[in-house]
Amino acid sequence: MATINDNYLKLKAGYLFPEIARRVNAFAQTNPDASIIKLGIGDVTEPLPEACRTAMIKAVEDMGDRATFKGYGPEQGYSWLREKIATQDFQARGCEIDAGEIFISDGSKCDTGNILDIFGSNNTIAVTDPVYPVYVDTNVMAGNTGSANDAGEFEGLVYLPISAENNFTAEIPSQKVDLIYLCFPNNPTGATASKDYLKTWVDYANSHGSIILFDAAYEAFITEPDLPHSIYEIEGARNCAIEFRSFSKNAGFTGTRCALTVVPKTLTGKAADGSDVELWKLWNRRQSTKFNGVSYLVQRGAEAVYSEAGQGQVKALVSFYLENAKIIREQLTEAGLAVYGGINAPYIWLKTPNELSSWDFFDKLLQTTNIVGTPGSGFGAAGEGYFRISAFNSRENVNEAMKRILEKFKV
Ligand code: MLT
């Protein structure tokens, strides 16, 4: 009899978002007339930028002509896309990132999980609490943790609590950790990190030989000019950080799928024999073995993000969702709720009213207003008593959702 990876049995029920979808579907079945508004998973709703669509249509035509047809592409991604990313996303902000250090992929969710393939099994791993659940669950699957306690904390992980008291930015740990996941602008809290704050992490990582796994999937939502968009804006980060970026939230590619991971060639990890090994080489080996690249059509669509028209259209899309976030922040504040985030991020993090648990508030909101959000406890034990509202929806739905919440919850 084939055996299984028992680590999967340590995981809590289902992955957060499918679990929410399951509960919402059950509610919809018993309440077929309910007009449900989904502000749960951070999935975009507005059409793809015209520049991206035009580029993809042209790419389909390329595939219809033997002279321009493409078969397998380079596993790392086409150089014409990587060059544009390197110059416009990184070098333009003073980051010394070369196109050769960029790997195009089909998602940051996949990459933040897959990256564990190149790390050893005896690293001490730190995550914030609350945190994007993929970081925790993929470590559980990889066997990097023990079992979960009743609060849902996995033995072996170092949890760094984030709350309003520390501006949702974790303190530097007192112990040595080898891998640290940081996400800014933060999912789920919408918090941001200053350059000085990130410098403390880069200095910590460089002095301990640690690697920062920096998730910048929401960088396009930064509105405050002094905030860093990339960890590589911080001196020393080339020696200690891997950065993940995505086209999902800025250009609306959640269904189209395109992302990138930056692995500087200066980054090393220790082999069992004590030698230093370039992480770039390992990730390149991993990707060229287990991944065949993102489709030519999609990479042409992503490339169009960097055209003049594309830049304007992406900016408009991000501004649209940020305006939604502003409406949500203002209306929830008006309802008397304590809210955080939503200024440099598409997420609003709120304290549940009347000390309701996160899931109780989820049920109450769904039943009384037919609005779906995300329970804070789904992001970790310290998220209990909090709730996340996503700004990804039409203006009409956001306005309607806020109207319903004000009617039911205004104190
Ligand atoms: C979220 O809602 O947290 C995101 O949609 C998750 C993701 O991008 O995978």
XYZ file of C-alpha atoms and ligand atoms in Angstrom:
420
model
C 0.000 0.000 0.000
C 1.330 3.391 -0.912
C 1.928 5.631 2.059
C 1.123 9.323 2.238
C 2.875 12.473 3.357
C 1.597 12.408 6.935
C 2.453 16.077 7.356
C -0.777 16.877 5.498
C -2.693 15.324 8.385
C -1.340 18.036 10.698
C -3.089 20.752 8.684
C -6.208 22.393 9.991
C -9.389 21.460 8.032
C -9.366 23.046 4.562
C -7.283 25.917 3.197
C -8.850 29.179 4.399
C -10.420 30.493 1.201
C -11.973 27.248 -0.073
C -13.366 26.781 3.452
C -14.996 30.207 3.268
C -16.348 29.409 -0.202
C -17.800 26.154 1.156
C -19.650 27.990 3.948
C -20.876 30.701 1.570
C -22.142 28.113 -0.919
C -24.007 26.295 1.854
C -25.587 29.607 2.911
C -26.519 30.439 -0.696
C -28.207 27.056 -1.116
C -30.453 27.559 1.871
C -30.984 31.265 1.099
C -31.360 31.336 -2.696
C -32.709 34.902 -2.711
C -29.834 36.397 -0.729
C -27.835 38.942 -2.693
C -24.365 37.983 -1.514
C -21.489 40.464 -1.846
C -18.033 38.919 -1.615
C -15.355 40.998 0.076
C -13.477 37.929 1.263
C -10.688 36.535 -0.891
C -8.579 39.229 -2.539
C -9.730 38.416 -6.038
C -9.940 41.235 -8.576
C -13.203 42.052 -10.326
C -12.369 44.722 -12.914
C -11.437 43.906 -16.548
C -7.821 43.388 -17.614
C -6.083 46.570 -18.810
C -6.644 47.158 -22.518
C -2.892 47.242 -23.201
C -2.573 43.704 -21.773
C -5.544 42.381 -23.750
C -4.257 43.889 -27.000
C -0.810 42.396 -26.419
C -2.295 38.970 -25.716
C -4.483 39.082 -28.845
C -1.404 39.961 -30.886
C 0.433 37.070 -29.197
C -2.325 34.664 -30.252
C -1.782 35.852 -33.830
C 1.965 35.227 -33.431
C 1.122 31.629 -32.560
C -0.782 31.296 -35.836
C 2.254 32.022 -37.990
C 5.185 29.591 -38.317
C 7.616 32.550 -38.390
C 6.517 33.862 -34.988
C 5.181 30.658 -33.393
C 6.604 29.776 -29.971
C 7.064 26.337 -28.435
C 8.581 25.850 -25.000
C 9.850 29.152 -23.684
C 12.790 29.680 -21.354
C 11.897 28.292 -17.901
C 13.098 31.520 -16.308
C 10.819 33.617 -18.530
C 11.434 35.583 -21.729
C 14.284 38.085 -21.450
C 12.175 40.875 -23.023
C 9.854 40.692 -19.978
C 12.589 40.238 -17.379
C 14.548 43.222 -18.785
C 11.536 45.508 -18.445
C 10.871 44.351 -14.891
C 14.522 44.848 -13.948
C 14.698 48.378 -15.315
C 11.232 49.704 -14.474
C 10.369 47.937 -11.208
C 13.818 47.728 -9.655
C 16.604 49.821 -11.235
C 14.282 52.850 -11.509
C 13.999 52.721 -7.703
C 17.747 52.383 -7.213
C 17.728 48.595 -6.706
C 20.681 46.746 -8.193
C 18.619 43.929 -9.696
C 19.611 42.403 -13.003
C 17.209 40.701 -15.443
C 19.153 37.464 -14.921
C 18.083 37.429 -11.271
C 14.361 37.475 -12.125
C 12.290 34.317 -12.558
C 8.852 34.612 -14.161
C 6.250 32.268 -12.693
C 2.530 31.619 -12.563
C 1.992 33.020 -9.081
C 3.513 34.280 -5.853
C 1.374 31.852 -3.878
C 3.083 28.976 -5.696
C 6.541 30.517 -5.432
C 6.340 31.278 -1.711
C 5.449 27.617 -1.187
C 7.829 26.128 -3.774
C 10.824 28.082 -2.503
C 10.995 25.645 0.422
C 12.295 23.033 -2.049
C 15.720 24.692 -1.992
C 16.028 25.018 1.785
C 17.047 22.376 4.317
C 14.691 20.725 6.757
C 16.387 21.952 9.929
C 15.931 25.704 9.560
C 14.230 27.739 12.282
C 11.383 29.540 10.542
C 9.671 32.742 11.664
C 6.280 34.010 10.564
C 4.214 36.905 11.797
C 0.914 36.167 13.493
C -1.492 36.867 11.776
C 0.066 35.889 8.439
C -0.823 34.839 4.869
C -1.649 31.167 5.587
C 0.315 29.783 2.624
C 3.628 30.425 4.418
C 2.565 28.301 7.379
C 0.707 25.548 5.536
C 3.523 24.929 3.043
C 5.989 24.565 5.905
C 3.649 22.067 7.533
C 3.373 20.121 4.256
C 7.157 20.125 3.900
C 7.547 18.595 7.358
C 9.193 21.686 8.837
C 6.851 21.784 11.841
C 5.369 19.604 14.529
C 1.658 19.449 15.264
C -0.702 22.339 15.929
C -1.875 23.232 19.428
C -5.488 24.159 20.224
C -4.864 27.759 19.172
C -3.660 26.493 15.777
C 0.018 27.302 16.355
C 2.422 24.766 14.906
C 5.215 23.441 17.058
C 8.608 24.458 15.714
C 7.578 27.722 14.051
C 8.552 31.026 15.646
C 5.466 33.247 15.720
C 6.054 36.995 15.812
C 2.844 38.677 17.007
C 1.673 41.773 15.159
C -1.072 44.015 16.486
C -2.148 47.635 16.667
C 0.330 48.023 19.575
C 3.342 47.459 17.296
C 1.732 48.978 14.163
C 1.399 45.437 12.815
C 5.176 45.256 12.393
C 6.919 42.383 14.184
C 9.686 42.925 16.690
C 13.057 41.484 15.753
C 13.220 38.042 17.448
C 15.475 37.603 20.432
C 16.554 34.188 19.140
C 18.269 33.257 15.872
C 15.929 32.318 13.023
C 17.068 31.121 9.602
C 14.088 31.946 7.374
C 11.785 34.916 7.937
C 8.623 35.634 5.962
C 7.783 39.334 5.688
C 4.898 40.730 3.629
C 4.570 44.464 2.913
C 2.133 46.044 2.259
C 0.822 43.426 4.594
C -1.749 40.774 3.910
C -3.979 40.624 5.979
C -3.542 43.816 8.049
C -2.732 46.348 5.298
C 0.234 47.617 7.353
C 3.374 49.029 5.752
C 7.091 48.983 6.535
C 9.403 52.001 6.526
C 12.951 51.802 5.179
C 14.324 52.090 8.720
C 12.182 49.207 9.888
C 13.225 46.958 6.988
C 16.855 47.917 7.589
C 16.629 46.390 11.072
C 15.525 43.103 9.493
C 18.207 43.215 6.791
C 20.884 43.881 9.424
C 19.505 41.077 11.598
C 19.450 38.663 8.633
C 22.958 39.556 7.501
C 24.388 39.185 10.978
C 22.741 35.763 11.507
C 23.086 34.337 7.986
C 19.282 34.305 7.698
C 17.193 34.663 4.549
C 14.203 37.025 4.354
C 11.371 35.813 2.113
C 9.856 39.160 1.190
C 6.376 39.101 -0.306
C 5.731 42.372 -2.158
C 2.602 41.261 -4.026
C 0.799 44.466 -2.996
C 3.590 47.001 -3.637
C 1.584 48.801 -6.355
C -0.873 49.914 -3.664
C 1.720 51.998 -1.808
C 0.544 55.604 -1.827
C 2.935 57.191 0.660
C 6.054 58.400 -1.180
C 8.679 57.512 1.429
C 7.723 53.854 1.758
C 10.002 51.312 0.059
C 8.436 49.208 -2.725
C 11.166 46.601 -2.698
C 13.386 45.069 -0.020
C 16.305 45.785 -2.378
C 15.900 49.499 -1.665
C 17.535 48.593 1.637
C 21.306 48.400 1.708
C 22.538 44.859 2.264
C 19.310 43.156 1.081
C 21.027 41.551 -1.924
C 22.848 39.339 0.564
C 19.842 38.192 2.549
C 16.530 38.526 0.678
C 14.382 36.846 -1.940
C 11.478 38.966 -3.200
C 8.139 37.804 -4.597
C 5.998 40.009 -6.844
C 2.812 39.441 -8.747
C 0.759 40.831 -11.618
C -2.400 39.545 -9.917
C -3.426 42.540 -7.882
C -1.947 45.470 -9.828
C -2.889 44.362 -13.365
C -5.778 42.058 -12.483
C -3.998 38.800 -13.427
C -5.533 36.569 -10.703
C -7.110 34.449 -13.427
C -4.474 35.116 -16.088
C -1.545 34.068 -13.830
C 1.825 35.771 -13.906
C 4.285 36.649 -11.151
C 7.995 36.875 -10.514
C 10.577 35.958 -7.950
C 13.907 37.720 -7.540
C 16.848 35.651 -6.349
C 20.008 37.795 -6.293
C 23.136 35.963 -7.433
C 24.882 37.225 -4.297
C 22.622 35.154 -2.049
C 23.996 31.973 -0.507
C 22.966 29.241 1.906
C 24.991 26.594 3.747
C 25.358 23.048 2.438
C 25.689 20.134 4.881
C 29.467 20.115 4.308
C 29.639 23.756 5.451
C 30.231 25.236 1.997
C 28.315 28.271 0.717
C 25.997 27.547 -2.206
C 24.358 30.136 -4.481
C 20.590 30.042 -3.979
C 20.080 31.329 -7.541
C 21.609 28.132 -8.922
C 19.337 25.959 -6.788
C 16.172 27.891 -7.688
C 17.146 27.830 -11.370
C 17.674 24.061 -11.121
C 14.348 23.648 -9.327
C 12.397 25.745 -11.814
C 13.963 24.215 -14.915
C 13.170 20.743 -13.573
C 9.666 21.221 -12.168
C 8.310 24.149 -14.210
C 7.998 24.842 -17.927
C 7.466 28.567 -17.743
C 4.484 30.859 -18.148
C 2.739 30.855 -21.520
C 4.033 33.200 -24.234
C 0.599 34.846 -24.456
C 0.524 35.686 -20.766
C 4.101 36.970 -20.712
C 3.261 39.290 -23.628
C 0.266 40.504 -21.591
C 2.525 41.128 -18.583
C 5.064 42.924 -20.764
C 2.339 45.374 -21.818
C 2.063 46.491 -18.181
C 5.384 48.281 -18.788
C 4.230 50.198 -21.886
C 3.182 53.809 -21.453
C -0.481 52.923 -21.967
C -0.172 49.900 -19.666
C 1.371 51.955 -16.870
C -1.500 54.433 -17.011
C -4.149 51.696 -17.076
C -2.605 49.783 -14.171
C -2.368 52.989 -12.154
C -6.060 53.643 -12.810
C -6.965 50.099 -11.739
C -5.001 50.358 -8.498
C -6.511 53.801 -7.797
C -9.961 52.371 -8.326
C -9.445 49.672 -5.690
C -7.765 52.148 -3.341
C -10.817 54.408 -3.614
C -12.923 51.373 -2.649
C -10.608 50.855 0.328
C -11.071 54.488 1.363
C -14.858 54.145 1.205
C -14.707 50.968 3.293
C -12.388 52.547 5.883
C -14.548 55.635 6.211
C -17.854 53.805 6.386
C -16.644 51.223 8.892
C -15.222 54.004 11.047
C -18.602 55.741 10.776
C -20.191 52.483 11.979
C -18.020 52.764 15.096
C -15.583 49.978 14.246
C -11.820 50.135 14.864
C -10.187 49.807 11.426
C -6.605 49.534 10.185
C -4.918 49.362 6.772
C -6.627 50.289 3.515
C -4.359 53.282 2.761
C -1.405 51.546 1.111
C -3.147 48.197 0.650
C -6.410 46.763 -0.680
C -7.256 45.226 2.707
C -9.023 46.701 5.719
C -8.412 44.949 9.027
C -10.982 45.536 11.719
C -11.644 44.619 15.309
C -14.871 42.615 15.523
C -17.675 44.390 17.402
C -18.836 43.216 20.844
C -15.819 40.936 21.211
C -17.291 38.447 18.759
C -14.923 35.725 17.614
C -13.765 36.086 14.020
C -15.921 33.189 12.767
C -18.960 34.330 14.783
C -18.664 37.746 13.144
C -18.265 36.040 9.744
C -21.539 34.155 10.316
C -23.344 37.189 11.676
C -22.249 39.397 8.782
C -23.225 36.756 6.245
C -26.601 36.078 7.825
C -27.643 39.652 8.564
C -26.105 41.549 5.625
C -25.186 38.782 3.137
C -21.634 40.114 3.040
C -18.621 37.824 2.964
C -15.339 38.802 4.609
C -12.394 36.823 5.951
C -12.147 35.816 9.629
C -8.925 37.107 11.172
C -8.365 33.818 12.995
C -7.913 32.173 9.572
C -4.607 34.065 9.385
C -3.357 32.784 12.742
C -4.149 32.629 16.438
C -3.371 36.327 16.981
C -5.926 37.213 14.279
C -8.733 36.007 16.561
C -11.200 38.833 17.197
C -10.254 40.538 13.922
C -11.743 40.461 10.446
C -10.497 41.360 6.961
C -12.522 43.188 4.310
C -11.155 43.236 0.773
C -11.481 46.295 -1.470
C -11.561 44.162 -4.626
C -15.067 44.586 -5.972
C -17.172 46.938 -8.075
C -17.939 50.403 -6.676
C -21.614 49.536 -6.703
C -21.072 46.444 -4.559
C -18.746 48.237 -2.152
C -21.262 51.043 -1.659
C -24.105 48.590 -1.200
C -22.078 46.477 1.253
C -21.174 49.506 3.354
C -24.805 50.672 3.373
C -25.892 47.284 4.712
C -23.156 47.234 7.370
C -24.019 50.741 8.567
C -27.681 49.774 8.847
C -26.933 46.693 10.963
C -23.845 47.609 12.945
C -23.758 51.357 13.493
C -23.567 51.952 17.254
C -6.013 36.774 -0.159
O -7.213 36.991 -0.192
O -5.366 36.756 0.891
C -5.331 36.551 -1.455
O -6.215 36.529 -2.494
C -4.600 35.331 -1.420
C -3.784 35.131 -2.634
O -3.453 36.053 -3.360
O -3.456 33.974 -2.837
